Tab-separated table of C-alpha atoms and ligand atoms in Angstrom:
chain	number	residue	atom	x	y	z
D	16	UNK	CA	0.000	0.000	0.000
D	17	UNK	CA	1.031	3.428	-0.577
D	18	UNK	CA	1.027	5.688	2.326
D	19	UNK	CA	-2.393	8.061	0.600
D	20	UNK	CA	-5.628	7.581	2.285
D	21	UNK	CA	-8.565	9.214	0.507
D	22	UNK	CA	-11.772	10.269	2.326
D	23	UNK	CA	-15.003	9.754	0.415
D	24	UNK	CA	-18.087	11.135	1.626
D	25	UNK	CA	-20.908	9.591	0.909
D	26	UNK	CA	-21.368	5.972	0.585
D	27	UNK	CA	-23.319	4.581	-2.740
D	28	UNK	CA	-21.973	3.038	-5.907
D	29	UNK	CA	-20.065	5.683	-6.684
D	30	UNK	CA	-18.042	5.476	-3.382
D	31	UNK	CA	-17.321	1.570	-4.228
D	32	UNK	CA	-16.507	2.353	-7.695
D	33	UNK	CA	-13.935	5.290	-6.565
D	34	UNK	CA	-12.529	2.683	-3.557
D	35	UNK	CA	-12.057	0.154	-6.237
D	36	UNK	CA	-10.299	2.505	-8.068
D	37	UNK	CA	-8.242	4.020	-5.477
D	38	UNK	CA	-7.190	0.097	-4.488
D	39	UNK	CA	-5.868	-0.720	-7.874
D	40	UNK	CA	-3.549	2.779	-6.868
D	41	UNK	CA	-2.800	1.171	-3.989
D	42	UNK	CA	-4.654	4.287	-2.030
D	43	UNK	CA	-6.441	3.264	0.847
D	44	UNK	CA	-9.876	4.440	1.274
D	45	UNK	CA	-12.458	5.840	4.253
D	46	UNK	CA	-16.057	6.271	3.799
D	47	UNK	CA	-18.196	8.317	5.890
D	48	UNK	CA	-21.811	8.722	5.279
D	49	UNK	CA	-25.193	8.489	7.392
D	50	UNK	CA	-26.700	5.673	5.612
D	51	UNK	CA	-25.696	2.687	8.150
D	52	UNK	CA	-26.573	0.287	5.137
D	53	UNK	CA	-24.395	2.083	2.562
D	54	UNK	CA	-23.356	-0.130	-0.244
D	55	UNK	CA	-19.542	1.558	-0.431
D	56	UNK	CA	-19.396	-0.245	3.026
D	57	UNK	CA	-18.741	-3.314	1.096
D	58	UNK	CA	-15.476	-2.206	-1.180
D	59	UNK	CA	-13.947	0.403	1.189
D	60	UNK	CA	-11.091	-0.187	3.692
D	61	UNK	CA	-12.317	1.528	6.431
D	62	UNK	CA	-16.117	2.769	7.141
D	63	UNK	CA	-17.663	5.441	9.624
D	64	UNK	CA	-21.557	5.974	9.896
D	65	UNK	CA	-22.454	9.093	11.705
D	66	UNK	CA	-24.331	12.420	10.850
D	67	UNK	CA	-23.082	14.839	8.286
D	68	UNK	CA	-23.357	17.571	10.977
D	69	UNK	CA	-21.772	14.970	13.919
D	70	UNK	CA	-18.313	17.806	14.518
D	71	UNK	CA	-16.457	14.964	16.366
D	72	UNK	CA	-17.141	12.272	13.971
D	73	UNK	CA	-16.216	14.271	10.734
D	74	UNK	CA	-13.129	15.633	12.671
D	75	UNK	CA	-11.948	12.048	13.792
D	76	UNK	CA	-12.500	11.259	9.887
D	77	UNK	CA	-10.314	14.131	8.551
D	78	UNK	CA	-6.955	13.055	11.119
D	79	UNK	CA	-7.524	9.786	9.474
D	80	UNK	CA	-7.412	10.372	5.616
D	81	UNK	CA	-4.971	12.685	3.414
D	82	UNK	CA	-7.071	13.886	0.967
D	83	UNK	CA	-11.009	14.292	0.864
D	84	UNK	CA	-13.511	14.142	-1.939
D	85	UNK	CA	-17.416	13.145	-2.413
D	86	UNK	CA	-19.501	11.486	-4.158
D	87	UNK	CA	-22.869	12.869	-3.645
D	88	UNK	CA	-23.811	16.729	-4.423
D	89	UNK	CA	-25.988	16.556	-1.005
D	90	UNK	CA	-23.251	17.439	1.569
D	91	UNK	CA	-23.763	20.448	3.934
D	92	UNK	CA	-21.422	23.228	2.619
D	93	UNK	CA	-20.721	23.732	6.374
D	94	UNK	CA	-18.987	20.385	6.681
D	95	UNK	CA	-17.326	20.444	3.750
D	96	UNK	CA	-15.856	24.179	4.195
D	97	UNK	CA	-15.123	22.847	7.947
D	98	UNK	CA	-13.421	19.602	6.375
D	99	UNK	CA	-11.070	21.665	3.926
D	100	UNK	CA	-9.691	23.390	7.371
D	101	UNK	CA	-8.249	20.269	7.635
D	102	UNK	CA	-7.138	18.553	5.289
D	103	UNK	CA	-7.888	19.439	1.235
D	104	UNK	CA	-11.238	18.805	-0.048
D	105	UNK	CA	-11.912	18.640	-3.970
D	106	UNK	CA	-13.442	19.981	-6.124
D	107	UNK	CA	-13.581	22.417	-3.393
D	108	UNK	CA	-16.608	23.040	-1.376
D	109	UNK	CA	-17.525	26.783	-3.117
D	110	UNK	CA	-18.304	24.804	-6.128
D	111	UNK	CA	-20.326	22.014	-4.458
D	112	UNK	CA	-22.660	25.110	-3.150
D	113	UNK	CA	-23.034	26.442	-6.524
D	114	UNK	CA	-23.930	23.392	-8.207
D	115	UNK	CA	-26.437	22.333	-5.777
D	116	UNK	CA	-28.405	24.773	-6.347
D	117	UNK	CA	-30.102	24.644	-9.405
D	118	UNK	CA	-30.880	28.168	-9.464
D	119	UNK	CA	-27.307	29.374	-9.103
D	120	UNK	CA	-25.911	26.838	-11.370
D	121	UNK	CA	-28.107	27.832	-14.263
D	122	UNK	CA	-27.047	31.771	-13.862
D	123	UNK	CA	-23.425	30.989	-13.700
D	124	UNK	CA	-23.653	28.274	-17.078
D	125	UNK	CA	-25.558	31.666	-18.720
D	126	UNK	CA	-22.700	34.123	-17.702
D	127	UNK	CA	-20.267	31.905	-19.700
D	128	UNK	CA	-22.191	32.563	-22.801
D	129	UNK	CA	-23.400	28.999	-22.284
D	130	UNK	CA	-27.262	28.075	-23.289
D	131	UNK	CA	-29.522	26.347	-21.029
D	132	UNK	CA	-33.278	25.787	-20.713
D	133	UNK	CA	-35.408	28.863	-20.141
D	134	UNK	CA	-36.099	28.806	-16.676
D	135	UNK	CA	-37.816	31.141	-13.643
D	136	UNK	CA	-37.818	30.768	-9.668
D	137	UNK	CA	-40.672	29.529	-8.460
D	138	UNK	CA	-41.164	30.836	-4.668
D	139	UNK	CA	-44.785	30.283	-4.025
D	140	UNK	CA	-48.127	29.349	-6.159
D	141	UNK	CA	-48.961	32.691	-7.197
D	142	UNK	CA	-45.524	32.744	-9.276
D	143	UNK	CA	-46.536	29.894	-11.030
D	144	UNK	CA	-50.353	31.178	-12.408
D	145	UNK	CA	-48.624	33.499	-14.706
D	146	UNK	CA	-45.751	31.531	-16.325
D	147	UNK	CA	-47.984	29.674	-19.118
D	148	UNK	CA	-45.122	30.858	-20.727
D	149	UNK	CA	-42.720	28.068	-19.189
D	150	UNK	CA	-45.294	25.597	-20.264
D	151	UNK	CA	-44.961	22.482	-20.396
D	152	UNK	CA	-42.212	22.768	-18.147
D	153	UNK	CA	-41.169	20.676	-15.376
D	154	UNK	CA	-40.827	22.536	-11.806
D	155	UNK	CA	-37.729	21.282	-9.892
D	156	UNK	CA	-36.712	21.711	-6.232
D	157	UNK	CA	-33.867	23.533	-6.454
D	158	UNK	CA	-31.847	21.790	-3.817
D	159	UNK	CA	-31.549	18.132	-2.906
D	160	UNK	CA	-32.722	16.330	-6.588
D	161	UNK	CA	-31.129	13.608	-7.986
D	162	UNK	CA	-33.095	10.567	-10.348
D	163	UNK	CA	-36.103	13.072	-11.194
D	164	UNK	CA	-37.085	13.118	-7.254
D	165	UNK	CA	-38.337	16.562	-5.951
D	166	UNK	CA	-39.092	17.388	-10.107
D	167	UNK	CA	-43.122	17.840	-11.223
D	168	UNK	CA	-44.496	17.563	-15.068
D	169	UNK	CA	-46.701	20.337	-15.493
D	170	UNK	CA	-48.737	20.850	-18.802
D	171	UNK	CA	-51.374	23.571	-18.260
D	172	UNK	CA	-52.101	26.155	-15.062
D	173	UNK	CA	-55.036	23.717	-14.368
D	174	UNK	CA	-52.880	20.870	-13.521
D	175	UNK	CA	-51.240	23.129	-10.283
D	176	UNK	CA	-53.781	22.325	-7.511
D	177	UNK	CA	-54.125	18.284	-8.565
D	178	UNK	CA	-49.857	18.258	-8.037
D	179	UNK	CA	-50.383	18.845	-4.755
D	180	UNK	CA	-46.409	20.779	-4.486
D	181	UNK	CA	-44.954	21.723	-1.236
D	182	UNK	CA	-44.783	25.609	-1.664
D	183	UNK	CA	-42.445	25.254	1.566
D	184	UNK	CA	-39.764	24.661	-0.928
D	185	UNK	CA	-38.157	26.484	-3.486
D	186	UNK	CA	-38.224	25.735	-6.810
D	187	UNK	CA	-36.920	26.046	-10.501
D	188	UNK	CA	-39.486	26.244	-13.370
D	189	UNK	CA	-37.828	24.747	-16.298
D	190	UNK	CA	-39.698	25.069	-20.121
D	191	UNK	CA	-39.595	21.483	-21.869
D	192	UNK	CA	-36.981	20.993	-24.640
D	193	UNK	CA	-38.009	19.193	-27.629
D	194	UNK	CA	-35.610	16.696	-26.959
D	195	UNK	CA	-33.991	14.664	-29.760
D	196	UNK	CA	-31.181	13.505	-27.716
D	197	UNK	CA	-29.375	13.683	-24.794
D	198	UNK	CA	-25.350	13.659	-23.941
D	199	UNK	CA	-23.168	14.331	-21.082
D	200	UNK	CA	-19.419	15.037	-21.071
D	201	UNK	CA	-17.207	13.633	-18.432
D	202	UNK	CA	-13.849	15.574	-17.737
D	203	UNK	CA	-11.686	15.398	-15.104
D	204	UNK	CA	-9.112	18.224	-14.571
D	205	UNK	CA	-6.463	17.745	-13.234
D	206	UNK	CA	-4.930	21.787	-12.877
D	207	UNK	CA	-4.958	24.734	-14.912
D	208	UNK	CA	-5.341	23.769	-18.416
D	209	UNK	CA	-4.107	20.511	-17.650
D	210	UNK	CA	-7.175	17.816	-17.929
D	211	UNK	CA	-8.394	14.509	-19.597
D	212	UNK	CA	-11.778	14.552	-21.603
D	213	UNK	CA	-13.791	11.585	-22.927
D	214	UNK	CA	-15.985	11.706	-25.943
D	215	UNK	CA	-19.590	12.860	-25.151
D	216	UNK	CA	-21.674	9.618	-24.156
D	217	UNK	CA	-25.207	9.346	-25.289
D	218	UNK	CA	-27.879	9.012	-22.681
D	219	UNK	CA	-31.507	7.630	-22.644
D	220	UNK	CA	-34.088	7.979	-19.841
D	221	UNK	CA	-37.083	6.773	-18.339
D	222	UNK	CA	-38.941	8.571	-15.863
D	223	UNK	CA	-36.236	11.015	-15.334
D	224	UNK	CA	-34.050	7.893	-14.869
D	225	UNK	CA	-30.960	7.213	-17.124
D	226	UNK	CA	-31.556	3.914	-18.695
D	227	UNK	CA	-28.845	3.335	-21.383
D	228	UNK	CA	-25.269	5.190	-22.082
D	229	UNK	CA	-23.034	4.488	-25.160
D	230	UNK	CA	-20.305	5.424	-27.044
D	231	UNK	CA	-19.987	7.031	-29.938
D	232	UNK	CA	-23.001	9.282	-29.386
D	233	UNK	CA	-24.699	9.650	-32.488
D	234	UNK	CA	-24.075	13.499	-33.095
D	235	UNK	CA	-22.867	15.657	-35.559
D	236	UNK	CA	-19.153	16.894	-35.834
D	237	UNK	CA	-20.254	20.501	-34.385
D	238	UNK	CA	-22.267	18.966	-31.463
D	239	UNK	CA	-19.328	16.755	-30.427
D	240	UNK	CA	-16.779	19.716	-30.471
D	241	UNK	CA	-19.216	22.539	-29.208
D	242	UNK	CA	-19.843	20.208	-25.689
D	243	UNK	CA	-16.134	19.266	-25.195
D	244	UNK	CA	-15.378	22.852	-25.519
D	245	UNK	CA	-18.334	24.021	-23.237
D	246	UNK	CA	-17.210	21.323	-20.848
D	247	UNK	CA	-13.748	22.405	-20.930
D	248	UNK	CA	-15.105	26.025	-20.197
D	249	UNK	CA	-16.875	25.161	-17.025
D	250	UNK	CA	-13.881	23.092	-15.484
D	251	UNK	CA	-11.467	25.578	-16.277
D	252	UNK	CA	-14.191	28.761	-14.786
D	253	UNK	CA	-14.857	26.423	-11.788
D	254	UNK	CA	-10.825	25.753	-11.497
D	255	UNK	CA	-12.241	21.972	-10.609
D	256	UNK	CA	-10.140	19.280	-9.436
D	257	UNK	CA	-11.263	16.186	-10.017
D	258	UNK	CA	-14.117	14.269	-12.447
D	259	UNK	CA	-17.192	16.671	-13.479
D	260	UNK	CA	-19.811	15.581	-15.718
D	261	UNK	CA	-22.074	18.055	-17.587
D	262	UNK	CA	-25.345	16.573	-19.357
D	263	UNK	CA	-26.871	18.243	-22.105
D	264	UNK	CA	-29.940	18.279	-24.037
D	265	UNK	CA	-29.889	18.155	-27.795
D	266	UNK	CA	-33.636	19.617	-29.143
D	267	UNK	CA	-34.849	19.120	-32.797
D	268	UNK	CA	-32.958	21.828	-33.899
D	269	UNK	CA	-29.925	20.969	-33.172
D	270	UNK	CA	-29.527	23.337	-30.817
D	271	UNK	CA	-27.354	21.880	-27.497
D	272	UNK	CA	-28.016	23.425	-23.845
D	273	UNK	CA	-26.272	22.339	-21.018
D	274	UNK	CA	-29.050	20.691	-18.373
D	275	UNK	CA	-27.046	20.068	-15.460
D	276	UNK	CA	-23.284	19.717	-13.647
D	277	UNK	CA	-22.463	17.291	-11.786
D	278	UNK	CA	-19.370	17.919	-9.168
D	279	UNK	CA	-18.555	14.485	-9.348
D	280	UNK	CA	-18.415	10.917	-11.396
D	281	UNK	CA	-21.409	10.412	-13.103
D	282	UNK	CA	-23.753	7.311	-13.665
D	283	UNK	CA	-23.130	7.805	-17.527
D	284	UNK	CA	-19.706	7.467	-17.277
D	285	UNK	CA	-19.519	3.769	-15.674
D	286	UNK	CA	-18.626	2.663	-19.158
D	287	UNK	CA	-15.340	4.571	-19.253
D	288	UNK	CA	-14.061	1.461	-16.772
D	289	UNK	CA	-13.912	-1.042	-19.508
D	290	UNK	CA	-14.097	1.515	-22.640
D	291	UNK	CA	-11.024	3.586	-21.666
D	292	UNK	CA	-7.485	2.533	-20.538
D	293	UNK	CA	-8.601	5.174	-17.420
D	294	UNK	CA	-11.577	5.374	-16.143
D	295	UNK	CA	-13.515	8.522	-14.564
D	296	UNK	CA	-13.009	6.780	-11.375
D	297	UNK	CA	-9.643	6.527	-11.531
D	298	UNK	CA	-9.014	9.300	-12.713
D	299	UNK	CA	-11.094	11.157	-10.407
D	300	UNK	CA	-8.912	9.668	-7.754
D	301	UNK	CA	-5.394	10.728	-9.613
D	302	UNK	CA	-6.687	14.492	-9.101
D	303	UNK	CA	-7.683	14.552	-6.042
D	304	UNK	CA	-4.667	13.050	-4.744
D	305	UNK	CA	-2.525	14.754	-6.919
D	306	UNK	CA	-1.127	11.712	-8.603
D	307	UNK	CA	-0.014	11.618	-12.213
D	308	UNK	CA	-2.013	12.065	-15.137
D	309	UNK	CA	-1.978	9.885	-17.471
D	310	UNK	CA	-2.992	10.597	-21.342
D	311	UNK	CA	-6.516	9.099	-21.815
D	312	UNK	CA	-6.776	6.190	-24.994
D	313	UNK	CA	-10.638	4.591	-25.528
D	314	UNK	CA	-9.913	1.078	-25.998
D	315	UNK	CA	-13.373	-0.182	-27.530
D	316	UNK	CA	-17.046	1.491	-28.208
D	317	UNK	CA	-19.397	0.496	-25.266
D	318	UNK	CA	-22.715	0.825	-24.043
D	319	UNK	CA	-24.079	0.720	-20.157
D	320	UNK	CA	-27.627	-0.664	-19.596
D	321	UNK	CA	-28.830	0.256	-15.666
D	322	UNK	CA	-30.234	-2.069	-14.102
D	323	UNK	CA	-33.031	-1.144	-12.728
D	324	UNK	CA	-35.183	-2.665	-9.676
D	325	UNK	CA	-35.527	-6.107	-9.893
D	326	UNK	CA	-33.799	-5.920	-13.611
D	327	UNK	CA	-30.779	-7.043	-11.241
D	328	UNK	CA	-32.282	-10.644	-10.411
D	329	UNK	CA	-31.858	-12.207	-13.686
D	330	UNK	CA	-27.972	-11.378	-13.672
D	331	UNK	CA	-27.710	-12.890	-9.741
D	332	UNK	CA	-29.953	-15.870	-10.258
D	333	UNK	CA	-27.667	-16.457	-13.400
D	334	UNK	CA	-24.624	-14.394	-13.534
D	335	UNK	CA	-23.156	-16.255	-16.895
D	336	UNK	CA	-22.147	-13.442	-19.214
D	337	UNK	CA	-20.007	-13.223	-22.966
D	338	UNK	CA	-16.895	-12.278	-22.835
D	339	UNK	CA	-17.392	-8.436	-23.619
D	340	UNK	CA	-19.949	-8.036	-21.239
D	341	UNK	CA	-19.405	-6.820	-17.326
D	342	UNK	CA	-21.530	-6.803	-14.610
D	343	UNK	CA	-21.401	-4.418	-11.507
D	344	UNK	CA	-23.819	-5.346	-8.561
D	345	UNK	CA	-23.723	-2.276	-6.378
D	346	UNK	CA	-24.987	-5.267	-3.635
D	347	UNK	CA	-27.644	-3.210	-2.286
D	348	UNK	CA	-29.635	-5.345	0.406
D	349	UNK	CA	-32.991	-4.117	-0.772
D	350	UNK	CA	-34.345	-4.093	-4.040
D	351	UNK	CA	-36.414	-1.478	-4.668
D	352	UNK	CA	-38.768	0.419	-7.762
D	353	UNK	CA	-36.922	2.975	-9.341
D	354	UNK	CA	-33.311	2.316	-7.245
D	355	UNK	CA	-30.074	1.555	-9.103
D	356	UNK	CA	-28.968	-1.733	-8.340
D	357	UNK	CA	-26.317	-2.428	-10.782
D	358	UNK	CA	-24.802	-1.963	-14.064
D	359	UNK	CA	-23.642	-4.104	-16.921
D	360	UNK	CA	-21.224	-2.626	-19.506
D	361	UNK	CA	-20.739	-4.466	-22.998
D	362	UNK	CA	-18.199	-3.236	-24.869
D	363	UNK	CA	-18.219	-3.177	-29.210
C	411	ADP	P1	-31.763	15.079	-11.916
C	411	ADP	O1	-31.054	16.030	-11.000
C	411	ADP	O2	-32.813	14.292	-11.242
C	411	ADP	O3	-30.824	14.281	-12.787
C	411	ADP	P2	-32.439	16.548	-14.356
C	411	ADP	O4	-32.715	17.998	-14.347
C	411	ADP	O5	-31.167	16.112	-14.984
C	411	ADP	O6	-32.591	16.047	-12.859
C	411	ADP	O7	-33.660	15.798	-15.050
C	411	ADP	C1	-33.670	14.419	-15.253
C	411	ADP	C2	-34.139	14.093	-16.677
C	411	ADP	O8	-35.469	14.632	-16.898
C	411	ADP	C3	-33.302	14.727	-17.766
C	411	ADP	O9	-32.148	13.970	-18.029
C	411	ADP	C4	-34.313	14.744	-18.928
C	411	ADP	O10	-34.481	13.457	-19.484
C	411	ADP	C5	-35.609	15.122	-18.233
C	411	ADP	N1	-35.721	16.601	-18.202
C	411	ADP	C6	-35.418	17.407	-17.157
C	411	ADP	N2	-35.614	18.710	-17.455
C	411	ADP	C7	-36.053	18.754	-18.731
C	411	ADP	C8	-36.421	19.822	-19.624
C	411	ADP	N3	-36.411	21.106	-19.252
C	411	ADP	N4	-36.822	19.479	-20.878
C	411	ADP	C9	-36.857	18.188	-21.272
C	411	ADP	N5	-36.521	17.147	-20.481
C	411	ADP	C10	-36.132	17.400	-19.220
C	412	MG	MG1	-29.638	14.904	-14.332
């Protein structure tokens, strides 16, 4: 082992996909999240359950590790800006509070010149009677959504009351895009103008979920430069360290917007473990801990099928698979509707 420990908070898939990647560096890893039945529990070296706001726990956490990242948006900013007292957090915490809020994000993606949906803060009903404008749209929490959650479909003013929303909240009202397809761009920098990009991934959903991912995405010349480029723009503005992801909508037109950033490895980018000599785990883990980078090579087109639910039971009942096909159970105790219990890559 080398002497690096990395602190991940957090503690779902993409926690055991960056502790698998940090073990093949030989970096030992410590999660820390509240969810006592976190999956990363199972492909860390060392786990911690307590509360995000628990001061002693979180402080006992950063003597322990060298480095800290996440790998959920959903951290207070408190403990994060606390954490980075201590020892470095990345990306750092000033960008994780931009980006989860939807509101913020959106105005600083428009001061780069950068298009994204037409949207308008919702702060109570009365805001919304007037907007037929934004409609259809889909209103959006603006904090604390991932997987469609907190994120209403409305058609017409009518529709308001039968929604029943929780005006308690604040939200985002977001017009529709005609969408013909969607892509997200996974980059991790590494420091100024120094960075690894993969090719934009294509991305299908269901329900707000992604479904599908593959490589090549089925764009035009201009769309596949114009995204790199507008994803190389946002690392370098945000001076990120680490793995970023920005997803983008494509409408009829042609016309590409960016939807949303992620701070952080993304669900579309699972692929890049067996389609790319390094993947967006790895590599997320080389910035953050200020290892080397290493120039980026795709090794084979792929495509990434979540699976979904009980979608997973098939592959445990009968995990036999072809040779350029590979199967990630995220071992979550509980199946559930709508939860992401694994992946399986095959590569082209
Ligand atoms: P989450 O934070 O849950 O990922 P997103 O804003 O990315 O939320 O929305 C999830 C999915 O819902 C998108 O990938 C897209 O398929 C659909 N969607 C969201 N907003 C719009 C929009 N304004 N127009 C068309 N489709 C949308
Ligand atoms: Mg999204």
């Amino acid at each position: 082992m080398s002497e690096i420990t990395l602190g991940i908070l957090g503690g779902g898939q993409l926690g055991s996909m960056l502790s698998v990647a940090a073990n093949k560096l030989k970096i030992k890893t410590i999660i820390y999240t509240d969810d006592k039945e976190a999956p990363a529990q199972k492909f860390c070296d060392e786990f911690i359950c307590g509360d995000y706001n628990d001061k002693i726990k979180i402080y006992e956490f950063a003597k322990k590790v060298d480095f800290i990242t996440f790998e959920f948006e959903n951290i207070p900013f408190q403990t994060l800006n606390e954490l980075n007292k201590l020892k470095t957090v990345s990306p750092k915490p000033s960008i994780n509070r931009l980006i989860q809020h939807r509101l913020a994000e959106k105005d600083f993606v428009n001061k780069l010149n950068i298009r994204t949906t037409r949207y308008v803060h919702i702060q109570n009903k009365e805001d919304l009677l007037t907007l037929e404008d934004f409609l259809p749209g889909i209103l959006k929490t603006t904090t604390m959504g991932y997987d469609g959650k907190g994120q209403y479909p409305i058609n017409s003013i009518e529709e308001i009351d039968s929604l029943n929303i929780d005006f308690k909240k604040d939200y985002i009202l977001e017009k529709l895009v005609k969408l013909k397809k969607e892509i997200s761009v996974i980059i991790t920098r590494f420091r100024n103008n120094k960075y690894e990009i993969y090719e934009p991934i294509e991305n299908k959903h269901k329900d707000q979920i992604l479904r599908h991912s593959k490589i090549p995405a089925e764009i035009s010349k201009k769309l596949f430069n114009q995204s790199k480029e507008w994803a190389i723009l946002i690392a370098e503005e945000l001076k990120y360290i680490g793995t970023l992801c920005i997803e983008f909508f494509i409408d009829r037109n042609e016309n590409l917007y960016v939807n949303e950033i992620a701070p952080r490895v993304h669900n579309s980018g699972h692929l890049t473990i067996n389609a790319y000599n390094v993947s967006q785990f790895e590599n997320h883990v080389r910035a953050v801990c200020a290892l080397k980078q290493i120039t980026l090579k795709k090794i084979s087109n792929a495509e990434m099928f979540n699976l979904i639910g009980n979608q997973i039971t098939r592959y445990r009942e009968n995990p036999k698979l072809n040779h350029n096909q590979y199967l990630f159970d995220y071992l979550k105790k509980e199946i559930k509707d709508k939860r992401k219990m694994g992946h399986l890559t095959i590569l082209k």
